[in-house]
CSV table of C-alpha atoms and ligand atoms in Angstrom, one decimal:
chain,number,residue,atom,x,y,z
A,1,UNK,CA,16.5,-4.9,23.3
A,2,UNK,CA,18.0,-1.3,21.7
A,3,UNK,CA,14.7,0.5,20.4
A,4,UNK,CA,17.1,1.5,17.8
A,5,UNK,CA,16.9,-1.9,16.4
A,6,UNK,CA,13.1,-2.2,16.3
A,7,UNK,CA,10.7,-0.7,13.8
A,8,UNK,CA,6.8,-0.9,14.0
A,9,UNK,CA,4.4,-1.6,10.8
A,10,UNK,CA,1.1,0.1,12.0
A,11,UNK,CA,-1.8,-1.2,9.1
A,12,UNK,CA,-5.0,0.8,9.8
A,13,UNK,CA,-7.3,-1.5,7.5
A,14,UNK,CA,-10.9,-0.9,7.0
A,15,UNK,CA,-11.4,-3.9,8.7
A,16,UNK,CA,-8.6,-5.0,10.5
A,17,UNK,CA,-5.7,-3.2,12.5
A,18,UNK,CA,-1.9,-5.0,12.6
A,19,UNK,CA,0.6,-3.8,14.3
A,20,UNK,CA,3.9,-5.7,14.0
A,21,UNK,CA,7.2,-5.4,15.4
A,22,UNK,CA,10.4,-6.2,13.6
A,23,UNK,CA,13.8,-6.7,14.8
A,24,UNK,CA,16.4,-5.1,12.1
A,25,UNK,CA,19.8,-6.5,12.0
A,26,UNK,CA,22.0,-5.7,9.1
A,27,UNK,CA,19.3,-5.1,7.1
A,28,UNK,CA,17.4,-8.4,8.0
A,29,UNK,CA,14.0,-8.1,9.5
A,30,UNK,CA,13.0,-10.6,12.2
A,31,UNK,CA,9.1,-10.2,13.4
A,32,UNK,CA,9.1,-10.0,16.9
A,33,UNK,CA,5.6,-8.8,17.5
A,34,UNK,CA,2.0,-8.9,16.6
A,35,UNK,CA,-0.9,-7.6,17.7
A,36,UNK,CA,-4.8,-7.4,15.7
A,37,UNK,CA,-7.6,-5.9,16.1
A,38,UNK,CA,-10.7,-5.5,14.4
A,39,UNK,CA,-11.2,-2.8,12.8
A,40,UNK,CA,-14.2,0.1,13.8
A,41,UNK,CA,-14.4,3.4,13.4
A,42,UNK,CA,-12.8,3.6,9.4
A,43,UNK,CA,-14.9,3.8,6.1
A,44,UNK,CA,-13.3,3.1,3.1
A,45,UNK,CA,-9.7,3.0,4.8
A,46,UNK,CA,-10.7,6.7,6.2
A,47,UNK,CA,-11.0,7.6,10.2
A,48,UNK,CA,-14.4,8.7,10.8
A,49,UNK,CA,-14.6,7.9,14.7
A,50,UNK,CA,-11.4,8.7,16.1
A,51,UNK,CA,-12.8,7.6,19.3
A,52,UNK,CA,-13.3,3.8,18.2
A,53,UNK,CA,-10.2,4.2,15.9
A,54,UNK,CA,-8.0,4.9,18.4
A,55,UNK,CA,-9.6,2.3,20.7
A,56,UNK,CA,-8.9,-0.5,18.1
A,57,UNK,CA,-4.9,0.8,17.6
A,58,UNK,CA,-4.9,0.3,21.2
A,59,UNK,CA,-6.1,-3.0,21.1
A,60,UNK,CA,-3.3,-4.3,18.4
A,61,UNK,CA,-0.7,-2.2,19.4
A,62,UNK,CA,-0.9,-3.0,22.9
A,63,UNK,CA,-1.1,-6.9,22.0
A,64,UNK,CA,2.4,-6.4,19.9
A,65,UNK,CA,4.1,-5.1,22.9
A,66,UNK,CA,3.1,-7.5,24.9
A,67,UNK,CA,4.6,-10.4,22.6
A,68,UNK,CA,7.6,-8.3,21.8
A,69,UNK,CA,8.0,-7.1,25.3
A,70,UNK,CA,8.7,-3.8,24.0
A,71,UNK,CA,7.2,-0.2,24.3
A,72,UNK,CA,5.7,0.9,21.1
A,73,UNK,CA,6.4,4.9,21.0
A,74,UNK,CA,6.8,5.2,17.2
A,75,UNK,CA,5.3,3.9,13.9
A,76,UNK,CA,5.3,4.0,9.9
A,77,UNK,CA,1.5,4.0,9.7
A,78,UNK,CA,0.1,3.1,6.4
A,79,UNK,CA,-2.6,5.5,5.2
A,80,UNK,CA,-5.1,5.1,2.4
A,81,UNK,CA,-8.6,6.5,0.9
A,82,UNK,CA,-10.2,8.1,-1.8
A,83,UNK,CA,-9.0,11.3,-0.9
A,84,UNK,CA,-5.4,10.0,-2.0
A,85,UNK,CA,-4.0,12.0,-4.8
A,86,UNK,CA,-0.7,12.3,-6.9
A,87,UNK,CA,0.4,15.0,-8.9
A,88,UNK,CA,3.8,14.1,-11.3
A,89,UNK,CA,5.9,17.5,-11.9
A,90,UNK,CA,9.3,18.9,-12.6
A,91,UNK,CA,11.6,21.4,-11.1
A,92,UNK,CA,14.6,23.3,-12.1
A,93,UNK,CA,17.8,25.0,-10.6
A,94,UNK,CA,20.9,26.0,-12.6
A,95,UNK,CA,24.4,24.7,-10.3
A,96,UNK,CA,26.2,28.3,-10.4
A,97,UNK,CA,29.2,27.2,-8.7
A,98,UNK,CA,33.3,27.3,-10.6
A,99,UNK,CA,33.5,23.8,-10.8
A,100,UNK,CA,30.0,23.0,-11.2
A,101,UNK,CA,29.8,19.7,-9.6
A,102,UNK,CA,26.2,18.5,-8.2
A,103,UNK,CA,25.7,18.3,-4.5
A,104,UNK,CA,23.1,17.1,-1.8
A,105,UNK,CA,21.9,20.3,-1.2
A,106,UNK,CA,21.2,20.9,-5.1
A,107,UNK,CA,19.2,17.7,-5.0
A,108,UNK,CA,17.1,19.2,-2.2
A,109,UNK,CA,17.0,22.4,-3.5
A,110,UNK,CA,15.9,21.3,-7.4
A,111,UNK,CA,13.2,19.0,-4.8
A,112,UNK,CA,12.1,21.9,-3.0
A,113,UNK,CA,11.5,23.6,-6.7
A,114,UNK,CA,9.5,21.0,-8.2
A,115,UNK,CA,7.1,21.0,-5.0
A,116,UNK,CA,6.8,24.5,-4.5
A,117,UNK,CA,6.2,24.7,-9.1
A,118,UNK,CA,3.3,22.7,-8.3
A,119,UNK,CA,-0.8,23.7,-6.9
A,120,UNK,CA,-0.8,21.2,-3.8
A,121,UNK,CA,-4.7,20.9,-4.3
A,122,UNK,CA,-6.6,22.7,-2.0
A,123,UNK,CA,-7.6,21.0,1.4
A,124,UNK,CA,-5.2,18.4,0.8
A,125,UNK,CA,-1.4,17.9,2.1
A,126,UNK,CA,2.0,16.4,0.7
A,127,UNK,CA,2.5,13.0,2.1
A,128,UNK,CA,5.4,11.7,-0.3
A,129,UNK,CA,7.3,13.2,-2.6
A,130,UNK,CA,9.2,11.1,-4.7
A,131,UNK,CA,12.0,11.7,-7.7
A,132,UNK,CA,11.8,9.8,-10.6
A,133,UNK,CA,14.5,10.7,-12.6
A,134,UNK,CA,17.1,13.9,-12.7
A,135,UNK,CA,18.0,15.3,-16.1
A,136,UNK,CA,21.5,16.8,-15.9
A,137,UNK,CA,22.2,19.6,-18.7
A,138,UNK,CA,20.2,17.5,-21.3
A,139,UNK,CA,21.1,13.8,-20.3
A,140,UNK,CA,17.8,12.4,-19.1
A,141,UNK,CA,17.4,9.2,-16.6
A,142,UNK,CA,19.4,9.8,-14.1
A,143,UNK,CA,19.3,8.4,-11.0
A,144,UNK,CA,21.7,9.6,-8.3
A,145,UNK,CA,23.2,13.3,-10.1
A,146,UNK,CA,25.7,13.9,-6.9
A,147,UNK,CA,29.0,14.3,-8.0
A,148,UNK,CA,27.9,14.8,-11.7
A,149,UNK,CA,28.9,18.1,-13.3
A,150,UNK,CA,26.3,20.3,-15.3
A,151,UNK,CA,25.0,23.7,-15.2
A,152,UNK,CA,21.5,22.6,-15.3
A,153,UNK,CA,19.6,20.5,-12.8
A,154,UNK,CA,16.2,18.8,-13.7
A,155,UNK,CA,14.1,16.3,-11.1
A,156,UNK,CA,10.7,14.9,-12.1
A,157,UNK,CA,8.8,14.0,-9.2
A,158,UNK,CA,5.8,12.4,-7.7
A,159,UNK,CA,4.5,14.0,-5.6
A,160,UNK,CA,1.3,12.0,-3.4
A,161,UNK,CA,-1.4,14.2,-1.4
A,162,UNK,CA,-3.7,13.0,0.8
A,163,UNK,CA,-7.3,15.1,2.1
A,164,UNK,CA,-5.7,17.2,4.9
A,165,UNK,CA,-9.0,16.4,7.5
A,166,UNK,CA,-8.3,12.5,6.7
A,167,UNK,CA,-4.6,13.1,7.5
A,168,UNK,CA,-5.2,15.4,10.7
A,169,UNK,CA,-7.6,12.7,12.0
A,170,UNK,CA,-5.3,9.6,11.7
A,171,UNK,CA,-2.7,11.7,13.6
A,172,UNK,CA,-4.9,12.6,16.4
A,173,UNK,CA,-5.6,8.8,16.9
A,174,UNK,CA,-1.9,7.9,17.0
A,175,UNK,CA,-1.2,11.4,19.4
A,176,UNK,CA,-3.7,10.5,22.0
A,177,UNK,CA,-2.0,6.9,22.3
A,178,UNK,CA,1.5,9.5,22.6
A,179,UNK,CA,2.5,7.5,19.6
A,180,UNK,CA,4.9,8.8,17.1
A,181,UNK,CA,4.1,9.0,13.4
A,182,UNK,CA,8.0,8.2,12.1
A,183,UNK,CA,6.2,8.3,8.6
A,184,UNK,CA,3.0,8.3,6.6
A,185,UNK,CA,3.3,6.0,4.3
A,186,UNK,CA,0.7,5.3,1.1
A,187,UNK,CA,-0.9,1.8,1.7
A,188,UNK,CA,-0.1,0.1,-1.8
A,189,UNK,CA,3.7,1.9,-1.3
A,190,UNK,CA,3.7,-0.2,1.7
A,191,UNK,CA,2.6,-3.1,0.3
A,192,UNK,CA,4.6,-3.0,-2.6
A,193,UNK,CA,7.9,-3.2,-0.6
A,194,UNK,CA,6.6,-7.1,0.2
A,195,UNK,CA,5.2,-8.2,-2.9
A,196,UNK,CA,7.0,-6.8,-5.7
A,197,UNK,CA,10.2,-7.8,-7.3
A,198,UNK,CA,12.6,-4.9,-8.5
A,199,UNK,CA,12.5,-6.7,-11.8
A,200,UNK,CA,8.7,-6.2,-11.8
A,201,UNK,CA,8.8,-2.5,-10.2
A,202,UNK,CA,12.2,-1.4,-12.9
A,203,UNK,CA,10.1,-3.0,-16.3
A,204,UNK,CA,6.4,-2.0,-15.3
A,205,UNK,CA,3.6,-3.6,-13.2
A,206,UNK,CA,0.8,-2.7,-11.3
A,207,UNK,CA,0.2,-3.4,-7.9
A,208,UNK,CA,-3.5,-3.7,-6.7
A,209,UNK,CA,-4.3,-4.4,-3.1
A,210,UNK,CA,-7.9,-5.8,-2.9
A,211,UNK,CA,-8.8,-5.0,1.3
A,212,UNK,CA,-11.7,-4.8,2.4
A,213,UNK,CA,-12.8,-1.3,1.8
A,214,UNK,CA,-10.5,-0.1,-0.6
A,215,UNK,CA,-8.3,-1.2,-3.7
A,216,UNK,CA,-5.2,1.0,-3.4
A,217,UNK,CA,-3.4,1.0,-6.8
A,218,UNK,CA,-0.1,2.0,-7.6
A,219,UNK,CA,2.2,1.4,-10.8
A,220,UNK,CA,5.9,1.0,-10.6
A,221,UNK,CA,8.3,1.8,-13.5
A,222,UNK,CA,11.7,2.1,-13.8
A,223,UNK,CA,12.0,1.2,-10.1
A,224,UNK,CA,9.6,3.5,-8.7
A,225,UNK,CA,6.1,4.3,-8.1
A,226,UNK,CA,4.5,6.5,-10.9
A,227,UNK,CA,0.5,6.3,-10.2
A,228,UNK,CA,-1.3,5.6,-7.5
A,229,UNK,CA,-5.3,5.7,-6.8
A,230,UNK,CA,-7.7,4.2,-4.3
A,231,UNK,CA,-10.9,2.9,-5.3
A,232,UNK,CA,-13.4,2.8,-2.8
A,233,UNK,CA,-14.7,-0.4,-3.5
A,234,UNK,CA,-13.8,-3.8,-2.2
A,235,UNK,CA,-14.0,-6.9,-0.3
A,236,UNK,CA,-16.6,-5.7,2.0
A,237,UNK,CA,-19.3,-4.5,-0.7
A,238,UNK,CA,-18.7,-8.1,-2.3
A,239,UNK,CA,-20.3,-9.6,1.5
A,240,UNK,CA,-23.1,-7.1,1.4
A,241,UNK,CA,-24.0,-8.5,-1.8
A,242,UNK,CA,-23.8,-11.9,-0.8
A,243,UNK,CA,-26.2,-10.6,2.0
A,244,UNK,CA,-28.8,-9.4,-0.4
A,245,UNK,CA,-28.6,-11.8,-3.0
A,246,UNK,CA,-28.9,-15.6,-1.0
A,247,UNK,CA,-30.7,-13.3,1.9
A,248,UNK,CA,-28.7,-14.1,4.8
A,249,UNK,CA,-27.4,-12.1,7.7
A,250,UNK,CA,-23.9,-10.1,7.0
A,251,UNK,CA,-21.7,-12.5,9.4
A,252,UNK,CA,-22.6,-15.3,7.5
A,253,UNK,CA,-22.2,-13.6,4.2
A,254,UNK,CA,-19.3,-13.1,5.0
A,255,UNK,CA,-18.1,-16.6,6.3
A,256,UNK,CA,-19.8,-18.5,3.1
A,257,UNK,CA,-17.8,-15.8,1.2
A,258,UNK,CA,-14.2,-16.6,3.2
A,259,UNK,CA,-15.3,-20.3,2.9
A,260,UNK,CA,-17.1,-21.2,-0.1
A,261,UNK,CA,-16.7,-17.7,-2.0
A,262,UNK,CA,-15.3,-18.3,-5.8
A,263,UNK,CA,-15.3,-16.3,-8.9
A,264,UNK,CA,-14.2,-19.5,-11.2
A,265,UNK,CA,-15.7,-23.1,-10.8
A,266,UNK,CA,-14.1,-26.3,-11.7
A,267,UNK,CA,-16.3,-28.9,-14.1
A,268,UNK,CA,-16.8,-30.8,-11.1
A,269,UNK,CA,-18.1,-28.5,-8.8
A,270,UNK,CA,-20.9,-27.2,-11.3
A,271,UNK,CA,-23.3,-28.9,-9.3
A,272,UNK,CA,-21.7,-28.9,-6.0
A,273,UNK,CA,-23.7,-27.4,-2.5
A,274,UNK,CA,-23.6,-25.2,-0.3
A,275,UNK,CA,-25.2,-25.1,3.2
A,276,UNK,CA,-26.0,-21.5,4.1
A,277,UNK,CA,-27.8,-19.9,7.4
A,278,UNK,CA,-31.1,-17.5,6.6
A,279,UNK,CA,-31.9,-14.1,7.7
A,280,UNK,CA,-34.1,-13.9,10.8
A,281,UNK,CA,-33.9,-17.6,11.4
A,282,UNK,CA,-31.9,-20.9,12.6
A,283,UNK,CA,-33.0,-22.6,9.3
A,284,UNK,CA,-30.3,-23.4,7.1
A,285,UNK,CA,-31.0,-23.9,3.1
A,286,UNK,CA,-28.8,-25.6,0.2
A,287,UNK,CA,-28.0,-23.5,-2.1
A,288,UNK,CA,-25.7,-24.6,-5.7
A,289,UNK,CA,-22.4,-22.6,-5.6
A,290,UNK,CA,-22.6,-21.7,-8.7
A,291,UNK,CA,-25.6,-19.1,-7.1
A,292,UNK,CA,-22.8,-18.0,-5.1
A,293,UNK,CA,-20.4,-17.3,-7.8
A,294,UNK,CA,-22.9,-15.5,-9.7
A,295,UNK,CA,-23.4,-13.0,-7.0
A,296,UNK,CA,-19.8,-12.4,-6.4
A,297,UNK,CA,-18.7,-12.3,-9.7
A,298,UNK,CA,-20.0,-9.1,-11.1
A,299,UNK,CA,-18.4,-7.2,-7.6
A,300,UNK,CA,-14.7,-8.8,-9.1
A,301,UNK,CA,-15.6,-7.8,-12.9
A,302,UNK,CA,-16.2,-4.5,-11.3
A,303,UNK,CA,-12.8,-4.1,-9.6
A,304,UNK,CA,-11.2,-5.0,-12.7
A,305,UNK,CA,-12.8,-2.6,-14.8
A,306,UNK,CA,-12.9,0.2,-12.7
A,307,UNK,CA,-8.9,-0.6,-12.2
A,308,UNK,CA,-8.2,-1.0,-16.1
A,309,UNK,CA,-9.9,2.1,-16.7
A,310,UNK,CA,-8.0,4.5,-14.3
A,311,UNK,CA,-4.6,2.9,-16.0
A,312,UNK,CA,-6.1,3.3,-19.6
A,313,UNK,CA,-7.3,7.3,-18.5
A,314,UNK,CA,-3.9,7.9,-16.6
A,315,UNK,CA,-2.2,6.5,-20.2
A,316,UNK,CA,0.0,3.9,-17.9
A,317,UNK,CA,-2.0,0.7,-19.4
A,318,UNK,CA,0.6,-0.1,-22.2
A,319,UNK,CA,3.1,0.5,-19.9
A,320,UNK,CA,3.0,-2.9,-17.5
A,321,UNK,CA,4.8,-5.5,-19.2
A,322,UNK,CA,5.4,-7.2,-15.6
A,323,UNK,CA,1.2,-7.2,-15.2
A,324,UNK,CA,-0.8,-7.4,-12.2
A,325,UNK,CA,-0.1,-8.5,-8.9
A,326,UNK,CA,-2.7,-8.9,-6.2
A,327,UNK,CA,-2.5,-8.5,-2.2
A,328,UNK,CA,-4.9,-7.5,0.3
A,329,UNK,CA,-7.4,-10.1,1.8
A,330,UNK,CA,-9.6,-10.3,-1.4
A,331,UNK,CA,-6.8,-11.4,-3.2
A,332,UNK,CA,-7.4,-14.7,-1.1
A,333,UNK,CA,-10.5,-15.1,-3.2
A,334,UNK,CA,-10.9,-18.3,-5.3
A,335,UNK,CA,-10.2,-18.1,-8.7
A,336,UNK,CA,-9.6,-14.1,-8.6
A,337,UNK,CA,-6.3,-14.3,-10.2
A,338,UNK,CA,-7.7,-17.4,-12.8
A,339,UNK,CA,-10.8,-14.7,-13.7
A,340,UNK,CA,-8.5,-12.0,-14.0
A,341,UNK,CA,-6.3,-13.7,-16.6
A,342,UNK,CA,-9.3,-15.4,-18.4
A,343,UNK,CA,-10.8,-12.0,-19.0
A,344,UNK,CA,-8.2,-9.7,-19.1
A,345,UNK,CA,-5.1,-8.7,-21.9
A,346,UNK,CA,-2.4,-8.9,-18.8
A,347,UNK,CA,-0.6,-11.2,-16.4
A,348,UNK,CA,-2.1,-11.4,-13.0
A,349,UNK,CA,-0.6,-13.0,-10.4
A,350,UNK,CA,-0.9,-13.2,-6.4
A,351,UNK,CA,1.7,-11.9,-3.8
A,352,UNK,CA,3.6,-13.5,-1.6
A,353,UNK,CA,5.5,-12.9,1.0
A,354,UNK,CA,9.2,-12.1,0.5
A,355,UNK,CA,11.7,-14.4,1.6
A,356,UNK,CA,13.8,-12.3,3.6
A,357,UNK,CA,11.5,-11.6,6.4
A,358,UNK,CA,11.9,-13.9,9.7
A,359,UNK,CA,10.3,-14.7,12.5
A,360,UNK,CA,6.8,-15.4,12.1
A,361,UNK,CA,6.3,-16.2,8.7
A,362,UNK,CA,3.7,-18.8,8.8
A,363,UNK,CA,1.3,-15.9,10.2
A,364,UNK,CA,2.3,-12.6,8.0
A,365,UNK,CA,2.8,-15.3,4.8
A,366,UNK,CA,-1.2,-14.5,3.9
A,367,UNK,CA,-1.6,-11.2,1.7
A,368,UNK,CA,-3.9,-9.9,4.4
A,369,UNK,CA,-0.5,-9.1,5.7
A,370,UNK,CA,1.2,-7.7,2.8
A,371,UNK,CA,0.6,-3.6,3.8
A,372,UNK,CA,1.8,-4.6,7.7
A,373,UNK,CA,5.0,-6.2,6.2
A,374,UNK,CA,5.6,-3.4,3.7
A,375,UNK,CA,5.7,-1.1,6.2
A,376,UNK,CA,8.3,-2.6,8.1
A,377,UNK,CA,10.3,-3.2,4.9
A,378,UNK,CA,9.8,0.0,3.7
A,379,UNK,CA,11.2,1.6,7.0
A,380,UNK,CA,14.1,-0.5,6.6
A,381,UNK,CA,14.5,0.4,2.8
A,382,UNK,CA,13.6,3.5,2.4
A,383,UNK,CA,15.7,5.2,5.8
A,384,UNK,CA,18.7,3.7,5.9
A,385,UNK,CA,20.2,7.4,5.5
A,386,UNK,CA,17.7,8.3,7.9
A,387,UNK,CA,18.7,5.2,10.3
A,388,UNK,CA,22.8,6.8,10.0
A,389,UNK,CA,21.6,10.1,10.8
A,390,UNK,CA,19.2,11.4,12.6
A,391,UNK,CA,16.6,8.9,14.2
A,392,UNK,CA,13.4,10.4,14.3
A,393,UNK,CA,11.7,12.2,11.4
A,394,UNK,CA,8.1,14.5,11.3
A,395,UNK,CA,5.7,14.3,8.9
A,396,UNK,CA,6.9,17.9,7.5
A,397,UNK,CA,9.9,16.5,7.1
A,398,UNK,CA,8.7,13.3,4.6
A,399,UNK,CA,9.6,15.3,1.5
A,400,UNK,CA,13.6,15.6,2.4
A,401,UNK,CA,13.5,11.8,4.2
A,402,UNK,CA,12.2,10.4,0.8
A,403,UNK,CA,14.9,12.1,-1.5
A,404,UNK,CA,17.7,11.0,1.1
A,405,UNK,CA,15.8,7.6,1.0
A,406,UNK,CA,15.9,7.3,-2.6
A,407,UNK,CA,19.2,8.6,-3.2
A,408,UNK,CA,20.5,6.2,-0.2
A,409,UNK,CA,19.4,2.9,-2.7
A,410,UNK,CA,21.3,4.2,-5.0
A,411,UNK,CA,24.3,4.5,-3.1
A,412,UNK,CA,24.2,1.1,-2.2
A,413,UNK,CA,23.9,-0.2,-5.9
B,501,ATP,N1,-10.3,-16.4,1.7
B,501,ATP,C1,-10.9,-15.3,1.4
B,501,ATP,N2,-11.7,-15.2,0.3
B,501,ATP,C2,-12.3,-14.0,0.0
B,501,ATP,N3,-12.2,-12.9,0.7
B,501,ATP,C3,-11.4,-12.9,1.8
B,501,ATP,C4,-10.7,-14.1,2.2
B,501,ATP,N4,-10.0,-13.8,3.3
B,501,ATP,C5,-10.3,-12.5,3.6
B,501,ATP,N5,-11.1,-11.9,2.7
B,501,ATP,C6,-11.6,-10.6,2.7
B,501,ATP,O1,-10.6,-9.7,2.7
B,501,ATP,C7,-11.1,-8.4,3.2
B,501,ATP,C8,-10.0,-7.9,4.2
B,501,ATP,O2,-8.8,-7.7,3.6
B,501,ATP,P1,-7.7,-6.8,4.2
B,501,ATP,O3,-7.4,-7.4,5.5
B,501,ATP,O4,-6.6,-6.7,3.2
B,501,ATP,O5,-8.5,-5.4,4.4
B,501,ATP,P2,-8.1,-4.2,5.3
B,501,ATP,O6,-6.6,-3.9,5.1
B,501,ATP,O7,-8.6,-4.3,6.6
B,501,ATP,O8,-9.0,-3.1,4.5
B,501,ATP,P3,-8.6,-1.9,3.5
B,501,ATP,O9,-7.2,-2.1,3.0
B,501,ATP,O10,-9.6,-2.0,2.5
B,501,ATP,O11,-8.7,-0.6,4.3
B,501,ATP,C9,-12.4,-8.7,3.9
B,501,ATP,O12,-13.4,-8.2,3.1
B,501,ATP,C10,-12.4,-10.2,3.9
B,501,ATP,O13,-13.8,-10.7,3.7
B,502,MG,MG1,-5.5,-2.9,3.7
């Protein structure tokens, strides 16, 4: 197989690892490959034993070769946390040339102003920068200014930072394996480019991937991503408080929760039981369900709060006719999106998985999957002027691959 042709989706999940493998032909992506491990050594989607980290990549990226029958030297490797930042700004440059038509190298120039106009935060490091619009002379929403003539050259970007320390340690992982980083790429980015329509992402929505140690946010509009923020609260503080409040060991918290677990009960299951293992013993006890949903319940309200109120203090919460969309693994929780829409102004709805991807399907279909098949998508989407040119790219070099990425959807229109 031509290693040109393959691209690898590396998802470092707080509590699982995927790595998957996908054949590209003409823009198709067949999955060839999978590998998963579980996940030890992250907190809240951050490395904080690279030792164990880079013990469970192993594990999942070794697994994916071995079904692929490839060698795995380079990834896209999603990253996430609360340490994830973005910054929206704006550059200028003024086109001095006779016949003043716009080239590439103004677009990377006016790029190169808007990142350098604005305070990086300290500690912390660029890991996309992405334009939003270009405003030629005074005409405003433009999308691809090449070949446009003006004197003035406007971009509004966003621009997404990440905690330098959290950035340096998911490298080392991935440089003791001698695994490339082709890219960095933010989690619910990832994930959007498998569970969002561009309908969705061009009139407003908000993507929120539920995992298991984070909910990564980010809201599209106009076709691109204009927020994002992780919250460090998820599907795993929902199992500890399963294990507190029926008083049974975490593994079996968190199997009741897989199996039983349900924010919204039917009439007829008001009185149904459950049988559930105690702490400290082989006794099992019946408990009602409803005891169960009572416990998770609160955790969900939580998430949705918290998420509505980093929208409404960001101003974006008028601004998502296309609503909610859920992925991640807690997304698989019973009645989440029927809870969300009961209690909740907005449109919620759950992910799937998009129909153009091969090979596979029946296993990546679950939203668990939905960051892993981003990735892959996303490296096919977003590089394609990459892909033409020049192979491999650094991490230095994200801001000028994601201006050349952006631009090269545009050329395709
Ligand atoms: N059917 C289900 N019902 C409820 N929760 C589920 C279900 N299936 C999986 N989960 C939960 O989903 C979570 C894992 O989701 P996911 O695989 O998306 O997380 P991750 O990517 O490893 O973590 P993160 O993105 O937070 O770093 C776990 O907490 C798990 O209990
Ligand atoms: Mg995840």
């Amino acid at each position: 197989m031509e290693s040109e042709d393959l691209t690898v989706g590396l998802d470092i999940g707080t509590t699982k690892i995927v790595a998957l493998v996908g054949n590209v032909t003409d823009g198709s992506i067949e999955i060839v490959g999978i590998g998963q491990a579980p996940s030890k050594g992250l907190e809240k989607g951050v490395v904080v034993d690279i030792g164990q980290t880079t013990n469970s990549i192993r594990k999942a990226v070794r697994q994916a070769e071995k079904m692929a029958d490839v060698n795995i030297n380079s990834v896209y490797a999603g990253i996430t946390g609360k340490h994830i930042n973005y910054l929206n700004n704006t550059g200028t440059v003024s086109i001095n040339r006779s016949d003043s038509v716009i080239r590439k190298d103004d677009v990377s120039r006016v790029i190169e102003t808007a990142k350098a106009m604005q305070q990086i935060p300290p500690q912390s490091e660029m890991i996309h920068i992405i334009p939003r619009q270009f405003v030629v002379d005074n005409q405003e929403g433009i999308s691809d200014p090449i070949g446009m003539t003006g004197t003035r050259l406007e971009a509004d970007v966003h621009i997404v930072t990440g905690a330098s320390t959290a950035v340096h340690n998911l490298t080392r992982c991935l440089d003791s394996l001698n695994i490339e980083i082709e890219q960095l790429v933010l989690e619910p980015l990832a994930s959007s480019h498998a569970v969002l329509s561009s309908a969705e992402k061009e009139l407003g929505v908000l993507l929120m991937d539920i995992g298991g140690g984070t909910t990564d946010l980010a809201v599209f509009k106009k076709g691109d991503i204009w927020f994002s923020k992780v919250l460090p609260v998820a599907g795993e503080h929902m199992t500890n408080d399963i294990t507190v409040g029926l008083q049974t060991p975490l593994k079996v918290a968190e199997e009741v929760k897989v199996e039983h677990g349900t924010v919204f009960l039917d009439e007829d299951e008001e009185d149904k039981k459950i049988e559930v293992a105690t702490v400290g013993g082989d006794k099992k006890k019946r408990i009602p369900i409803k005891n169960l949903a009572k416990v998770i319940e609160p955790r969900v309200e939580e998430i949705f709060n918290l998420t509505f109120q980093e929208l409404e203090d960001a101003g974006y919460r008028d601004l998502i006719p296309s609503g909610v969309v859920l992925s991640g693994g807690t997304s698989l929780l019973k009645g989440i999106v029927e809870y969300g829409n009961r209690h909740f102004d907005i449109p919620i709805r759950r992910g799937s998985t998009p129909e153009d991807i091969h090979g596979l399907r029946d296993v990546v279909e679950s939203p668990i999957y939905a960051t892993s098949v981003g990735l892959l998508k996303y490296s096919v989407e977003s590089n394609d002027y990459l892909r033409n040119g020049r192979k491999t790219i650094n991490r230095g070099e994200t801001a000028i691959s994601d201006i050349f990425s952006w631009l090269a959807k545009f050329f395709r229109k």
